[in-house]
PDB file of C-alpha atoms and ligand atoms in Angstrom:
ATOM      1  CA  MET A   1     258.706  69.179  41.195  1.00 41.00           C
ATOM      2  CA  ALA A   2     257.298  65.855  42.813  1.00 76.00           C
ATOM      3  CA  ASP A   3     256.950  62.433  40.808  1.00 95.00           C
ATOM      4  CA  ILE A   4     253.707  60.606  40.621  1.00 97.00           C
ATOM      5  CA  ALA A   5     254.218  58.366  43.355  1.00 97.00           C
ATOM      6  CA  THR A   6     255.309  61.147  45.882  1.00 97.00           C
ATOM      7  CA  ILE A   7     252.149  62.989  44.545  1.00 98.00           C
ATOM      8  CA  VAL A   8     249.944  59.796  45.328  1.00 98.00           C
ATOM      9  CA  ARG A   9     251.201  59.518  49.058  1.00 98.00           C
ATOM     10  CA  ASP A  10     250.896  62.950  49.827  1.00 98.00           C
ATOM     11  CA  VAL A  11     247.250  63.613  48.528  1.00 98.00           C
ATOM     12  CA  ALA A  12     246.684  60.128  50.489  1.00 98.00           C
ATOM     13  CA  ASP A  13     248.173  61.593  53.583  1.00 98.00           C
ATOM     14  CA  GLU A  14     246.511  64.947  53.330  1.00 97.00           C
ATOM     15  CA  MET A  15     243.360  62.993  52.908  1.00 97.00           C
ATOM     16  CA  ALA A  16     243.715  60.615  56.217  1.00 95.00           C
ATOM     17  CA  ALA A  17     244.168  64.039  58.137  1.00 95.00           C
ATOM     18  CA  LEU A  18     240.658  65.557  57.088  1.00 95.00           C
ATOM     19  CA  THR A  19     237.853  64.875  59.726  1.00 92.00           C
ATOM     20  CA  ASP A  20     234.863  66.291  57.594  1.00 94.00           C
ATOM     21  CA  ARG A  21     234.548  63.410  54.905  1.00 95.00           C
ATOM     22  CA  GLY A  22     230.906  63.882  54.150  1.00 96.00           C
ATOM     23  CA  GLU A  23     227.966  61.774  54.294  1.00 97.00           C
ATOM     24  CA  VAL A  24     227.319  57.969  52.997  1.00 97.00           C
ATOM     25  CA  ALA A  25     224.564  57.414  50.863  1.00 96.00           C
ATOM     26  CA  THR A  26     221.840  56.107  52.805  1.00 95.00           C
ATOM     27  CA  TYR A  27     218.906  55.182  50.011  1.00 94.00           C
ATOM     28  CA  ILE A  28     220.203  51.887  50.645  1.00 96.00           C
ATOM     29  CA  PRO A  29     221.081  49.604  53.728  1.00 96.00           C
ATOM     30  CA  PRO A  30     224.748  48.478  51.827  1.00 96.00           C
ATOM     31  CA  LEU A  31     225.600  51.922  51.068  1.00 97.00           C
ATOM     32  CA  ALA A  32     224.853  53.196  54.036  1.00 97.00           C
ATOM     33  CA  HIS A  33     226.963  50.416  56.496  1.00 96.00           C
ATOM     34  CA  VAL A  34     230.268  51.483  54.503  1.00 97.00           C
ATOM     35  CA  ASP A  35     232.718  53.047  56.585  1.00 96.00           C
ATOM     36  CA  PRO A  36     233.274  56.845  55.441  1.00 95.00           C
ATOM     37  CA  ARG A  37     236.799  56.653  56.747  1.00 95.00           C
ATOM     38  CA  GLN A  38     238.092  54.858  53.712  1.00 97.00           C
ATOM     39  CA  PHE A  39     239.704  56.035  51.145  1.00 98.00           C
ATOM     40  CA  GLY A  40     241.719  54.781  47.980  1.00 98.00           C
ATOM     41  CA  LEU A  41     243.556  56.394  45.167  1.00 98.00           C
ATOM     42  CA  CYS A  42     245.150  54.765  42.129  1.00 98.00           C
ATOM     43  CA  ILE A  43     246.776  56.673  39.301  1.00 98.00           C
ATOM     44  CA  VAL A  44     247.740  54.272  36.020  1.00 98.00           C
ATOM     45  CA  THR A  45     250.037  56.474  33.764  1.00 98.00           C
ATOM     46  CA  ALA A  46     250.375  56.160  29.752  1.00 97.00           C
ATOM     47  CA  ASP A  47     253.683  54.236  30.447  1.00 96.00           C
ATOM     48  CA  GLY A  48     251.732  51.560  32.349  1.00 97.00           C
ATOM     49  CA  ALA A  49     252.668  52.239  35.571  1.00 97.00           C
ATOM     50  CA  VAL A  50     250.704  51.980  38.526  1.00 98.00           C
ATOM     51  CA  HIS A  51     250.361  54.241  41.436  1.00 98.00           C
ATOM     52  CA  MET A  52     248.261  53.440  44.602  1.00 98.00           C
ATOM     53  CA  ALA A  53     247.833  54.361  48.243  1.00 98.00           C
ATOM     54  CA  GLY A  54     245.011  53.849  51.059  1.00 98.00           C
ATOM     55  CA  GLU A  55     242.601  51.108  50.330  1.00 98.00           C
ATOM     56  CA  ALA A  56     243.012  51.260  46.593  1.00 98.00           C
ATOM     57  CA  GLU A  57     242.542  47.464  46.522  1.00 98.00           C
ATOM     58  CA  GLU A  58     239.176  47.136  48.353  1.00 98.00           C
ATOM     59  CA  PRO A  59     236.216  46.790  45.752  1.00 98.00           C
ATOM     60  CA  PHE A  60     233.128  49.522  46.377  1.00 98.00           C
ATOM     61  CA  SER A  61     229.905  50.031  44.429  1.00 98.00           C
ATOM     62  CA  ILE A  62     230.929  51.706  41.437  1.00 98.00           C
ATOM     63  CA  GLN A  63     227.077  53.074  40.843  1.00 98.00           C
ATOM     64  CA  SER A  64     226.978  55.652  38.136  1.00 98.00           C
ATOM     65  CA  VAL A  65     230.418  54.994  37.070  1.00 98.00           C
ATOM     66  CA  SER A  66     229.342  52.483  35.093  1.00 98.00           C
ATOM     67  CA  LYS A  67     227.400  54.534  33.401  1.00 98.00           C
ATOM     68  CA  VAL A  68     230.605  55.566  31.375  1.00 98.00           C
ATOM     69  CA  PHE A  69     231.387  51.917  30.418  1.00 98.00           C
ATOM     70  CA  ALA A  70     227.410  51.007  29.492  1.00 98.00           C
ATOM     71  CA  LEU A  71     227.639  53.922  26.991  1.00 98.00           C
ATOM     72  CA  THR A  72     231.106  52.991  25.469  1.00 98.00           C
ATOM     73  CA  GLN A  73     229.076  49.248  24.858  1.00 98.00           C
ATOM     74  CA  ALA A  74     225.641  50.925  23.635  1.00 98.00           C
ATOM     75  CA  LEU A  75     227.911  53.350  21.312  1.00 98.00           C
ATOM     76  CA  GLY A  76     229.533  50.002  19.918  1.00 98.00           C
ATOM     77  CA  LYS A  77     226.027  48.716  19.134  1.00 97.00           C
ATOM     78  CA  VAL A  78     224.257  51.347  17.749  1.00 98.00           C
ATOM     79  CA  GLY A  79     227.077  54.046  16.910  1.00 98.00           C
ATOM     80  CA  ASP A  80     225.527  57.871  16.689  1.00 97.00           C
ATOM     81  CA  THR A  81     221.742  56.391  16.391  1.00 98.00           C
ATOM     82  CA  LEU A  82     222.251  56.617  20.116  1.00 98.00           C
ATOM     83  CA  TRP A  83     221.855  60.317  20.038  1.00 98.00           C
ATOM     84  CA  ARG A  84     218.451  60.491  18.602  1.00 98.00           C
ATOM     85  CA  ARG A  85     217.319  59.068  21.767  1.00 98.00           C
ATOM     86  CA  VAL A  86     219.429  60.797  24.425  1.00 98.00           C
ATOM     87  CA  GLY A  87     221.219  64.248  24.526  1.00 97.00           C
ATOM     88  CA  ARG A  88     224.562  65.622  24.951  1.00 97.00           C
ATOM     89  CA  GLU A  89     223.813  68.764  27.390  1.00 95.00           C
ATOM     90  CA  PRO A  90     224.562  69.143  30.975  1.00 94.00           C
ATOM     91  CA  SER A  91     221.134  68.939  33.054  1.00 89.00           C
ATOM     92  CA  GLY A  92     221.804  71.239  35.658  1.00 84.00           C
ATOM     93  CA  THR A  93     219.771  68.891  37.880  1.00 81.00           C
ATOM     94  CA  PRO A  94     220.088  65.998  40.091  1.00 79.00           C
ATOM     95  CA  PHE A  95     221.034  62.952  38.705  1.00 78.00           C
ATOM     96  CA  ASN A  96     217.630  61.419  39.259  1.00 83.00           C
ATOM     97  CA  SER A  97     215.649  64.472  38.281  1.00 85.00           C
ATOM     98  CA  ILE A  98     212.136  63.801  36.265  1.00 90.00           C
ATOM     99  CA  VAL A  99     211.554  67.475  35.352  1.00 90.00           C
ATOM    100  CA  GLN A 100     212.902  67.652  32.202  1.00 90.00           C
ATOM    101  CA  LEU A 101     211.676  64.709  30.648  1.00 93.00           C
ATOM    102  CA  GLU A 102     208.414  65.881  30.426  1.00 92.00           C
ATOM    103  CA  ARG A 103     209.045  69.503  28.496  1.00 91.00           C
ATOM    104  CA  GLU A 104     211.595  67.403  26.129  1.00 92.00           C
ATOM    105  CA  GLN A 105     209.326  64.638  24.986  1.00 93.00           C
ATOM    106  CA  GLY A 106     210.672  61.931  26.912  1.00 96.00           C
ATOM    107  CA  ILE A 107     214.653  62.265  25.780  1.00 97.00           C
ATOM    108  CA  PRO A 108     217.097  62.725  28.358  1.00 97.00           C
ATOM    109  CA  ARG A 109     219.147  65.665  28.350  1.00 96.00           C
ATOM    110  CA  ASN A 110     222.598  63.347  28.531  1.00 97.00           C
ATOM    111  CA  PRO A 111     223.756  59.748  29.195  1.00 98.00           C
ATOM    112  CA  PHE A 112     224.787  60.153  32.619  1.00 97.00           C
ATOM    113  CA  ILE A 113     221.813  61.345  34.326  1.00 95.00           C
ATOM    114  CA  ASN A 114     219.556  58.306  35.725  1.00 96.00           C
ATOM    115  CA  ALA A 115     217.206  58.826  32.519  1.00 97.00           C
ATOM    116  CA  GLY A 116     219.752  59.014  29.823  1.00 97.00           C
ATOM    117  CA  ALA A 117     221.360  55.880  31.521  1.00 98.00           C
ATOM    118  CA  LEU A 118     218.149  53.833  31.170  1.00 98.00           C
ATOM    119  CA  VAL A 119     217.640  54.676  27.619  1.00 98.00           C
ATOM    120  CA  VAL A 120     221.645  53.230  27.053  1.00 98.00           C
ATOM    121  CA  SER A 121     220.604  50.092  29.703  1.00 98.00           C
ATOM    122  CA  ASP A 122     217.527  49.665  26.853  1.00 98.00           C
ATOM    123  CA  VAL A 123     220.277  49.958  23.990  1.00 98.00           C
ATOM    124  CA  ASN A 124     222.469  47.399  25.740  1.00 98.00           C
ATOM    125  CA  LEU A 125     219.737  44.721  26.418  1.00 97.00           C
ATOM    126  CA  ALA A 126     218.736  44.649  22.816  1.00 93.00           C
ATOM    127  CA  GLY A 127     216.235  42.073  22.653  1.00 85.00           C
ATOM    128  CA  HIS A 128     218.232  39.926  24.922  1.00 94.00           C
ATOM    129  CA  GLU A 129     217.658  38.299  28.802  1.00 94.00           C
ATOM    130  CA  PRO A 130     218.743  40.782  31.250  1.00 95.00           C
ATOM    131  CA  ARG A 131     221.131  38.572  32.355  1.00 95.00           C
ATOM    132  CA  VAL A 132     222.945  38.320  29.136  1.00 97.00           C
ATOM    133  CA  ALA A 133     223.184  42.129  28.688  1.00 97.00           C
ATOM    134  CA  ILE A 134     224.509  42.470  31.922  1.00 97.00           C
ATOM    135  CA  GLY A 135     227.079  39.622  31.367  1.00 98.00           C
ATOM    136  CA  GLU A 136     228.225  41.155  28.219  1.00 98.00           C
ATOM    137  CA  LEU A 137     228.872  44.871  30.492  1.00 98.00           C
ATOM    138  CA  LEU A 138     230.993  42.697  32.957  1.00 98.00           C
ATOM    139  CA  ARG A 139     232.640  40.793  30.586  1.00 98.00           C
ATOM    140  CA  PHE A 140     233.577  44.318  28.657  1.00 98.00           C
ATOM    141  CA  ILE A 141     235.212  45.883  32.106  1.00 98.00           C
ATOM    142  CA  ARG A 142     236.820  42.656  32.889  1.00 98.00           C
ATOM    143  CA  TYR A 143     238.326  43.006  29.800  1.00 98.00           C
ATOM    144  CA  LEU A 144     239.508  46.422  30.289  1.00 98.00           C
ATOM    145  CA  ALA A 145     240.639  45.733  33.705  1.00 98.00           C
ATOM    146  CA  GLU A 146     242.447  42.813  32.666  1.00 98.00           C
ATOM    147  CA  ASP A 147     240.710  41.271  36.046  1.00 98.00           C
ATOM    148  CA  ASP A 148     238.229  38.407  35.698  1.00 98.00           C
ATOM    149  CA  THR A 149     237.695  38.947  39.496  1.00 98.00           C
ATOM    150  CA  ILE A 150     235.240  41.565  38.894  1.00 98.00           C
ATOM    151  CA  LEU A 151     231.930  41.035  40.410  1.00 98.00           C
ATOM    152  CA  ILE A 152     228.057  42.396  40.500  1.00 98.00           C
ATOM    153  CA  ASP A 153     227.046  42.778  44.617  1.00 98.00           C
ATOM    154  CA  GLU A 154     223.703  40.965  44.369  1.00 98.00           C
ATOM    155  CA  ILE A 155     223.138  42.494  47.545  1.00 98.00           C
ATOM    156  CA  VAL A 156     223.340  45.883  46.434  1.00 98.00           C
ATOM    157  CA  ALA A 157     221.287  44.840  42.933  1.00 98.00           C
ATOM    158  CA  ARG A 158     218.546  43.463  45.237  1.00 98.00           C
ATOM    159  CA  ALA A 159     218.533  46.723  47.131  1.00 98.00           C
ATOM    160  CA  GLU A 160     218.650  49.045  44.134  1.00 98.00           C
ATOM    161  CA  GLN A 161     215.529  47.099  42.769  1.00 97.00           C
ATOM    162  CA  GLU A 162     213.344  47.347  46.037  1.00 97.00           C
ATOM    163  CA  THR A 163     213.915  50.922  46.263  1.00 96.00           C
ATOM    164  CA  GLY A 164     214.172  52.317  42.956  1.00 96.00           C
ATOM    165  CA  PHE A 165     210.877  53.917  42.811  1.00 97.00           C
ATOM    166  CA  ARG A 166     212.324  57.102  40.866  1.00 95.00           C
ATOM    167  CA  ASN A 167     214.146  54.858  38.584  1.00 97.00           C
ATOM    168  CA  ILE A 168     211.070  53.011  37.976  1.00 97.00           C
ATOM    169  CA  ALA A 169     208.875  56.344  37.523  1.00 97.00           C
ATOM    170  CA  LEU A 170     211.736  57.401  34.909  1.00 97.00           C
ATOM    171  CA  ALA A 171     211.382  54.438  32.714  1.00 98.00           C
ATOM    172  CA  ASN A 172     207.675  53.980  32.690  1.00 98.00           C
ATOM    173  CA  TYR A 173     207.735  57.986  31.949  1.00 97.00           C
ATOM    174  CA  MET A 174     210.053  57.402  28.821  1.00 98.00           C
ATOM    175  CA  LYS A 175     208.232  54.217  28.164  1.00 98.00           C
ATOM    176  CA  ALA A 176     205.163  56.469  27.686  1.00 98.00           C
ATOM    177  CA  PHE A 177     207.104  58.406  25.249  1.00 97.00           C
ATOM    178  CA  GLY A 178     208.266  55.308  23.187  1.00 98.00           C
ATOM    179  CA  ASN A 179     211.855  56.284  23.925  1.00 98.00           C
ATOM    180  CA  LEU A 180     212.208  52.685  25.818  1.00 98.00           C
ATOM    181  CA  THR A 181     211.916  49.742  23.355  1.00 97.00           C
ATOM    182  CA  HIS A 182     211.756  47.187  26.137  1.00 98.00           C
ATOM    183  CA  SER A 183     209.115  46.926  28.978  1.00 97.00           C
ATOM    184  CA  PRO A 184     210.464  49.211  31.921  1.00 98.00           C
ATOM    185  CA  PRO A 185     210.984  45.984  34.276  1.00 97.00           C
ATOM    186  CA  LEU A 186     213.649  44.402  31.736  1.00 97.00           C
ATOM    187  CA  THR A 187     215.405  47.603  31.250  1.00 98.00           C
ATOM    188  CA  LEU A 188     215.390  48.711  35.025  1.00 98.00           C
ATOM    189  CA  GLY A 189     217.158  45.176  35.534  1.00 98.00           C
ATOM    190  CA  VAL A 190     220.030  45.905  33.387  1.00 98.00           C
ATOM    191  CA  TYR A 191     220.361  49.164  34.943  1.00 98.00           C
ATOM    192  CA  PHE A 192     220.264  48.419  38.742  1.00 98.00           C
ATOM    193  CA  HIS A 193     222.807  45.347  38.327  1.00 98.00           C
ATOM    194  CA  GLN A 194     225.368  47.758  36.241  1.00 98.00           C
ATOM    195  CA  CYS A 195     224.879  50.245  39.591  1.00 98.00           C
ATOM    196  CA  ALA A 196     225.902  47.170  41.814  1.00 98.00           C
ATOM    197  CA  ILE A 197     229.118  46.651  39.922  1.00 98.00           C
ATOM    198  CA  ALA A 198     232.005  46.472  42.498  1.00 98.00           C
ATOM    199  CA  MET A 199     235.352  47.141  41.721  1.00 98.00           C
ATOM    200  CA  SER A 200     238.731  48.511  43.478  1.00 98.00           C
ATOM    201  CA  CYS A 201     240.225  51.773  42.699  1.00 98.00           C
ATOM    202  CA  ARG A 202     243.019  49.825  41.160  1.00 98.00           C
ATOM    203  CA  GLN A 203     240.198  48.036  39.102  1.00 99.00           C
ATOM    204  CA  LEU A 204     238.664  51.355  37.792  1.00 99.00           C
ATOM    205  CA  ALA A 205     241.619  52.973  36.901  1.00 99.00           C
ATOM    206  CA  MET A 206     243.036  50.108  34.866  1.00 98.00           C
ATOM    207  CA  ALA A 207     239.411  50.016  33.014  1.00 98.00           C
ATOM    208  CA  GLY A 208     239.845  53.699  32.153  1.00 98.00           C
ATOM    209  CA  ARG A 209     242.836  53.571  30.365  1.00 98.00           C
ATOM    210  CA  TYR A 210     241.346  53.555  27.154  1.00 98.00           C
ATOM    211  CA  LEU A 211     239.968  56.804  27.574  1.00 98.00           C
ATOM    212  CA  MET A 212     243.185  57.835  28.496  1.00 98.00           C
ATOM    213  CA  LEU A 213     245.166  56.318  25.391  1.00 98.00           C
ATOM    214  CA  GLY A 214     242.760  57.583  22.330  1.00 98.00           C
ATOM    215  CA  GLY A 215     240.824  54.508  22.496  1.00 98.00           C
ATOM    216  CA  LEU A 216     243.505  51.677  22.872  1.00 98.00           C
ATOM    217  CA  HIS A 217     243.023  49.252  25.427  1.00 98.00           C
ATOM    218  CA  SER A 218     246.374  49.442  27.459  1.00 97.00           C
ATOM    219  CA  PRO A 219     249.658  50.953  25.965  1.00 96.00           C
ATOM    220  CA  GLY A 220     250.371  49.798  22.380  1.00 96.00           C
ATOM    221  CA  GLY A 221     247.292  47.572  22.619  1.00 97.00           C
ATOM    222  CA  PRO A 222     244.433  46.718  20.437  1.00 98.00           C
ATOM    223  CA  ARG A 223     241.888  49.652  20.021  1.00 98.00           C
ATOM    224  CA  VAL A 224     238.580  49.377  22.068  1.00 98.00           C
ATOM    225  CA  VAL A 225     236.671  52.490  20.419  1.00 98.00           C
ATOM    226  CA  SER A 226     238.085  55.226  18.029  1.00 98.00           C
ATOM    227  CA  ALA A 227     240.049  58.132  19.256  1.00 98.00           C
ATOM    228  CA  GLN A 228     237.282  60.333  18.058  1.00 98.00           C
ATOM    229  CA  ARG A 229     234.873  58.386  20.228  1.00 98.00           C
ATOM    230  CA  ALA A 230     237.114  58.455  23.297  1.00 98.00           C
ATOM    231  CA  ARG A 231     237.616  61.872  22.756  1.00 98.00           C
ATOM    232  CA  ARG A 232     233.596  62.082  22.593  1.00 98.00           C
ATOM    233  CA  ILE A 233     232.825  60.437  25.821  1.00 98.00           C
ATOM    234  CA  ASN A 234     235.915  62.610  27.808  1.00 98.00           C
ATOM    235  CA  ALA A 235     233.886  65.444  26.512  1.00 98.00           C
ATOM    236  CA  LEU A 236     230.357  64.268  27.985  1.00 98.00           C
ATOM    237  CA  MET A 237     232.305  62.858  31.203  1.00 98.00           C
ATOM    238  CA  LEU A 238     233.645  66.437  31.549  1.00 98.00           C
ATOM    239  CA  THR A 239     230.144  68.257  30.705  1.00 97.00           C
ATOM    240  CA  CYS A 240     227.998  65.886  32.526  1.00 96.00           C
ATOM    241  CA  GLY A 241     229.895  63.366  34.660  1.00 97.00           C
ATOM    242  CA  HIS A 242     229.148  64.950  38.053  1.00 95.00           C
ATOM    243  CA  TYR A 243     225.218  66.263  37.709  1.00 86.00           C
ATOM    244  CA  ASP A 244     224.543  69.316  38.642  1.00 90.00           C
ATOM    245  CA  ALA A 245     228.067  69.918  40.154  1.00 93.00           C
ATOM    246  CA  SER A 246     229.563  69.307  36.544  1.00 95.00           C
ATOM    247  CA  GLY A 247     230.752  72.904  36.269  1.00 95.00           C
ATOM    248  CA  ASP A 248     232.110  73.077  39.470  1.00 96.00           C
ATOM    249  CA  PHE A 249     234.252  69.791  38.788  1.00 97.00           C
ATOM    250  CA  ALA A 250     235.519  71.283  36.047  1.00 97.00           C
ATOM    251  CA  PHE A 251     236.185  74.456  37.690  1.00 97.00           C
ATOM    252  CA  ARG A 252     238.345  72.771  40.926  1.00 96.00           C
ATOM    253  CA  VAL A 253     239.667  69.691  38.600  1.00 97.00           C
ATOM    254  CA  GLY A 254     239.503  70.510  35.233  1.00 98.00           C
ATOM    255  CA  LEU A 255     239.578  66.893  34.169  1.00 98.00           C
ATOM    256  CA  PRO A 256     236.880  64.638  32.465  1.00 98.00           C
ATOM    257  CA  GLY A 257     235.359  62.506  35.370  1.00 98.00           C
ATOM    258  CA  LYS A 258     232.427  60.548  36.351  1.00 98.00           C
ATOM    259  CA  SER A 259     231.194  60.156  39.881  1.00 97.00           C
ATOM    260  CA  GLY A 260     228.762  57.518  41.644  1.00 97.00           C
ATOM    261  CA  VAL A 261     226.988  57.920  44.953  1.00 97.00           C
ATOM    262  CA  GLY A 262     229.048  54.943  46.343  1.00 98.00           C
ATOM    263  CA  GLY A 263     231.540  57.307  46.562  1.00 98.00           C
ATOM    264  CA  GLY A 264     234.118  56.719  43.608  1.00 98.00           C
ATOM    265  CA  ILE A 265     235.225  58.764  40.612  1.00 98.00           C
ATOM    266  CA  LEU A 266     237.299  57.909  37.642  1.00 98.00           C
ATOM    267  CA  ALA A 267     238.908  60.784  36.220  1.00 98.00           C
ATOM    268  CA  ILE A 268     241.012  61.087  32.668  1.00 98.00           C
ATOM    269  CA  ALA A 269     243.950  63.119  32.122  1.00 98.00           C
ATOM    270  CA  PRO A 270     244.095  62.472  28.094  1.00 98.00           C
ATOM    271  CA  GLY A 271     247.508  61.293  27.100  1.00 97.00           C
ATOM    272  CA  ARG A 272     248.984  61.056  30.672  1.00 97.00           C
ATOM    273  CA  ALA A 273     246.607  59.117  33.179  1.00 98.00           C
ATOM    274  CA  SER A 274     243.650  57.355  34.651  1.00 98.00           C
ATOM    275  CA  ILE A 275     242.593  58.201  37.957  1.00 98.00           C
ATOM    276  CA  ALA A 276     240.258  56.066  40.362  1.00 99.00           C
ATOM    277  CA  VAL A 277     239.700  57.526  44.022  1.00 98.00           C
ATOM    278  CA  TRP A 278     237.192  56.346  46.415  1.00 98.00           C
ATOM    279  CA  SER A 279     235.708  57.806  49.742  1.00 98.00           C
ATOM    280  CA  PRO A 280     232.295  56.673  50.444  1.00 98.00           C
ATOM    281  CA  GLY A 281     231.592  60.186  52.401  1.00 98.00           C
ATOM    282  CA  LEU A 282     229.424  62.448  49.291  1.00 97.00           C
ATOM    283  CA  ASN A 283     229.129  66.449  49.373  1.00 95.00           C
ATOM    284  CA  GLU A 284     225.903  67.816  49.107  1.00 92.00           C
ATOM    285  CA  ASN A 285     225.789  67.372  45.379  1.00 89.00           C
ATOM    286  CA  GLY A 286     226.468  63.328  46.161  1.00 92.00           C
ATOM    287  CA  ASN A 287     229.979  63.176  44.838  1.00 95.00           C
ATOM    288  CA  SER A 288     232.397  61.946  46.882  1.00 97.00           C
ATOM    289  CA  LYS A 289     233.858  64.762  48.856  1.00 97.00           C
ATOM    290  CA  LEU A 290     237.029  63.721  49.749  1.00 98.00           C
ATOM    291  CA  GLY A 291     237.598  62.114  45.919  1.00 98.00           C
ATOM    292  CA  THR A 292     236.758  65.468  44.189  1.00 98.00           C
ATOM    293  CA  ALA A 293     239.719  67.142  47.055  1.00 98.00           C
ATOM    294  CA  ALA A 294     241.826  64.524  46.242  1.00 98.00           C
ATOM    295  CA  LEU A 295     241.292  65.190  42.441  1.00 98.00           C
ATOM    296  CA  GLU A 296     241.661  69.189  42.836  1.00 98.00           C
ATOM    297  CA  ARG A 297     245.244  68.317  44.926  1.00 97.00           C
ATOM    298  CA  ILE A 298     246.426  65.869  41.946  1.00 98.00           C
ATOM    299  CA  ALA A 299     245.728  68.583  39.075  1.00 97.00           C
ATOM    300  CA  GLU A 300     247.241  71.265  41.145  1.00 96.00           C
ATOM    301  CA  ALA A 301     250.405  69.015  41.645  1.00 96.00           C
ATOM    302  CA  THR A 302     250.328  67.952  38.175  1.00 96.00           C
ATOM    303  CA  GLY A 303     249.162  70.297  36.024  1.00 95.00           C
ATOM    304  CA  TRP A 304     247.152  67.803  34.202  1.00 96.00           C
ATOM    305  CA  SER A 305     243.597  69.966  33.917  1.00 95.00           C
ATOM    306  CA  VAL A 306     242.722  69.966  30.302  1.00 96.00           C
ATOM    307  CA  PHE A 307     242.437  73.575  30.655  1.00 94.00           C
ATOM    308  CA  SER A 308     245.845  74.109  31.471  1.00 88.00           C
ATOM    309  CA  GLN A 309     248.461  74.805  28.475  1.00 71.00           C
ATOM    310  CA  ALA A 310     251.765  74.240  27.803  1.00 52.00           C
ATOM    311  CA  GLU A 311     254.239  72.016  29.570  1.00 51.00           C
ATOM    312  CA  GLN A 312     251.756  69.856  31.891  1.00 49.00           C
ATOM    313  CA  GLY A 313     254.739  68.732  33.462  1.00 49.00           C
ATOM    314  CA  LEU A 314     254.596  67.367  37.067  1.00 50.00           C
ATOM    315  CA  SER A 315     256.016  70.635  38.339  1.00 46.00           C
ATOM    316  CA  ARG A 316     253.934  72.689  40.601  1.00 47.00           C
ATOM    317  CA  PRO A 317     252.219  75.570  38.332  1.00 44.00           C
ATOM    318  CA  ALA A 318     252.885  78.832  39.778  1.00 42.00           C
ATOM    319  CA  SER A 319     250.155  79.842  42.270  1.00 43.00           C
ATOM    320  CA  SER A 320     247.779  82.087  40.979  1.00 39.00           C
TER     321      SER A 320
HETATM  322  N1  LIG B 401     221.592  53.451  41.924  1.00 61.00           N
HETATM  323  C1  LIG B 401     221.865  54.863  41.974  1.00 61.00           C
HETATM  324  C2  LIG B 401     220.568  55.346  41.696  1.00 61.00           C
HETATM  325  O1  LIG B 401     220.410  55.108  40.186  1.00 61.00           O
HETATM  326  C3  LIG B 401     222.888  55.591  41.013  1.00 61.00           C
HETATM  327  C4  LIG B 401     223.150  56.946  41.335  1.00 61.00           C
HETATM  328  C5  LIG B 401     224.433  57.408  41.361  1.00 61.00           C
HETATM  329  O2  LIG B 401     225.602  56.511  41.232  1.00 61.00           O
HETATM  330  O3  LIG B 401     224.870  58.575  41.088  1.00 61.00           O
HETATM  331  O4  LIG B 401     219.555  56.247  42.159  1.00 61.00           O
END
C-alpha cells in the first residue's frame, strides 16, 4: 500500500529512466523546439492536497486540452442546444480529419476533434470580437486554477494561424454547411488562441478540479457546472478525449482524459483526483507517450479506473 506522494515520486522516477520518449510535434517551430526530456506530473486530490514531481511547474502549450474548458464555456452559454451542432460519438479518426464532415452534413462527431472544437469556438465567439471571447475563456481558466499568471503564448498562436490550413479548411467546410455563424477567420482566431494557452501541470490539475468534484470549483467551493454536466463532460473525455486512440486510453488507463499535441494530458478520477501530466514526446496517435504510460501506472497503483469496482483504495490491485 503506497500513498499518493510515493506513487507520484515512483512514477516520475520510472519515467525518467525511459529512453523511448516519442516524437515532439513538428507542425509549428515553437513545439518542434521543446526539449523532449521533460516530464511533469501533478495530482490534486479531493481533499485539496497537491502532489507534484518533475517539471510540474513548467508551462507548456496545452493545445487540445483547452477543448475541455472551451466546451464547458459553450455549454454555459447555450446549454444542450449545442448538441444540435456537434455530436457526442467517438470519431475513430485523427484529430484534424475532414472525411466524416461530408457524409454527416457538416456536423462534427464530437467537441474534441478539431471540427467540433471549431463549432464550440463559434459558440463562444457569440458575436463578440475574437479577443473578447478568448479573454473570457482565459479568465475562466484562471478562475478554475486560481492563478492569474496563466497566459496565451502569442508566438504559438501566430504559428497556429500561419500553418493551420487544415483547420481553415474545416472551418470553411462547416460554414458551407451552415454550421458556423461567424466568418471562418474570426472563429479560427478564437480557436488558434485557445490552443496557444500555456499552463503548467499544477495549473492544469487545479483547473480540472471541477470535473473531479461533481461540478464544484474546489472542495466545498462554489458550483461551476451542475453535477450532471460534470459527469457528461467526463463521459465525453473518456469516449473522445484521445482521438482515434480513445478506446486504447480507456483500456489502458480507464479514466476520462483529454490530450493535446503539446504533450499534456488532463485526466480525472471522479471523486478522487484531478491529474495533469506532461511530456512533449508523442506516440503514433499524437498523444503524449510518457504521459499515457505514467497515467497507466497511476491507475494501476491507485485502482482509480472508472471501471474498477469496490474499494478503489490506494492498495495495489491483484495483478490479472
Ligand atoms: N493546434 C492543434 C491543431 O488544431 C491542436 C491539436 C491537438 O492538440 O490535438 O491542429
